C-alpha positions as CSV (number, residue, x, y, z in Angstrom):
1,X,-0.9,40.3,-50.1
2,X,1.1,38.8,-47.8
3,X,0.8,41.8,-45.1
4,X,-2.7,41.0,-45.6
5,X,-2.8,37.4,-44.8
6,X,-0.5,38.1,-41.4
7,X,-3.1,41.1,-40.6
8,X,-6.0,38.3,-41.3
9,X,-4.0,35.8,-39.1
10,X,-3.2,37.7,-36.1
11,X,-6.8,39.3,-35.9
12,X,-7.7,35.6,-35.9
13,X,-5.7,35.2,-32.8
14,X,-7.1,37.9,-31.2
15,X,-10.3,37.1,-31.3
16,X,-9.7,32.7,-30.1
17,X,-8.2,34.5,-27.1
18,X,-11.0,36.8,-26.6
19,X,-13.1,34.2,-26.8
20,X,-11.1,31.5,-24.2
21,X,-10.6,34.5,-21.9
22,X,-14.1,35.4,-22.1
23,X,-15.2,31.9,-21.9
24,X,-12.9,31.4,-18.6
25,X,-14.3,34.7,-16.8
26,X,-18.1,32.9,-17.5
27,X,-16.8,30.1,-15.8
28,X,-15.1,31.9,-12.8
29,X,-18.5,33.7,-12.6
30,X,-20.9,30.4,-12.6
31,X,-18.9,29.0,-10.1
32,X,-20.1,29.5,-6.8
33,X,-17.4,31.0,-4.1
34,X,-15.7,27.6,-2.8
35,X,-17.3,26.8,0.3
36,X,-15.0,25.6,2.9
37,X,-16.3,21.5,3.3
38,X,-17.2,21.1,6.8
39,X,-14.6,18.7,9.0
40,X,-15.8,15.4,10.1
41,X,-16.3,14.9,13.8
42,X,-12.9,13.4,14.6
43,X,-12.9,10.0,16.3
44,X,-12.4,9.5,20.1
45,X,-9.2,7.2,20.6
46,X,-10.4,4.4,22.6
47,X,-8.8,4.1,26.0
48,X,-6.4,0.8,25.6
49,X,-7.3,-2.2,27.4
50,X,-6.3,-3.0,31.1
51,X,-4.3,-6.1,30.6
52,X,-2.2,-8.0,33.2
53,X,1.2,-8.4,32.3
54,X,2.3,-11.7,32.1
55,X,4.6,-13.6,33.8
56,X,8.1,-14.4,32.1
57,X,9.1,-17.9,33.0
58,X,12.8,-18.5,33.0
59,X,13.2,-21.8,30.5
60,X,16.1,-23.3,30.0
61,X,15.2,-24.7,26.4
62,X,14.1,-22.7,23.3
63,X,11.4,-20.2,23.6
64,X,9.2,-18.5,21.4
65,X,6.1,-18.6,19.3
66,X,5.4,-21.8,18.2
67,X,8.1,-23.7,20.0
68,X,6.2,-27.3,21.6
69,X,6.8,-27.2,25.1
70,X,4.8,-30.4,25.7
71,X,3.1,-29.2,28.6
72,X,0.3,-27.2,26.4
73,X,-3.1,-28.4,27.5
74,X,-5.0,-30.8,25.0
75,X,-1.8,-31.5,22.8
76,X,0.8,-34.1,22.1
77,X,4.3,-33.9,21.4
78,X,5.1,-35.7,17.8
79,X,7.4,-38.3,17.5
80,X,10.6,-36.9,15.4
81,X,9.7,-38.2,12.0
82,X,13.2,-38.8,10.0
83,X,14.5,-39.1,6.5
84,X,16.7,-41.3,4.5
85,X,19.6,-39.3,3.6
86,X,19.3,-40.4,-0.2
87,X,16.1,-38.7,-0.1
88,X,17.7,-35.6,1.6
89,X,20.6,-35.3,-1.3
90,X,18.1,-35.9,-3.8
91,X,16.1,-32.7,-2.5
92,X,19.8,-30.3,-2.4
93,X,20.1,-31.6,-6.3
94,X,16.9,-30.6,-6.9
95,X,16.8,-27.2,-5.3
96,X,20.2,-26.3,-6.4
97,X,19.6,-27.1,-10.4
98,X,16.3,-25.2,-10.0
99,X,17.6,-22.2,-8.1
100,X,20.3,-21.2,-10.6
């Protein structure tokens, strides 16, 4: 009885792989031969602008972007607005009990 039921089992198997094998050649055979997708027209690069270079001048103070000059067109140089130095110690309490 129990050669039986191994006989019964592995026929079973047998036939589920048939059946997936067979199932997987239909699909091979529905599918169409893979078509190679056609390449999109690459774009030009676009020749880079013509600008002038710039002229460097030699400063003596700090340079970069952002640093007030005061000779900008249409702007003012601030008056340097200051800060009691409680309120200063106050801030290095604060930001070192709220860093830790």
């Amino acid at each position: 009885a129990a050669e039986e039921a191994k006989a019964v089992e592995e026929a079973k198997v047998t036939q589920e792989k048939a059946a997936a094998e067979a199932t997987a050649k239909a699909e091979v055979e529905k599918a169409p031969a893979a078509k190679p997708k056609p390449e999109a027209p690459k774009p030009t690069p676009k020749p880079a602008a013509k600008t002038q270079p710039v002229a460097v001048k030699s400063a003596s103070g700090p340079q970069g972007l952002g640093v007030v000059k005061g000779g900008e067109k249409g702007g003012k140089v601030a008056e340097k607005e200051t800060v009691d130095d409680s309120v200063i110690d106050f801030l290095k309490v604060c930001s070192l009990i709220f860093s830790s």
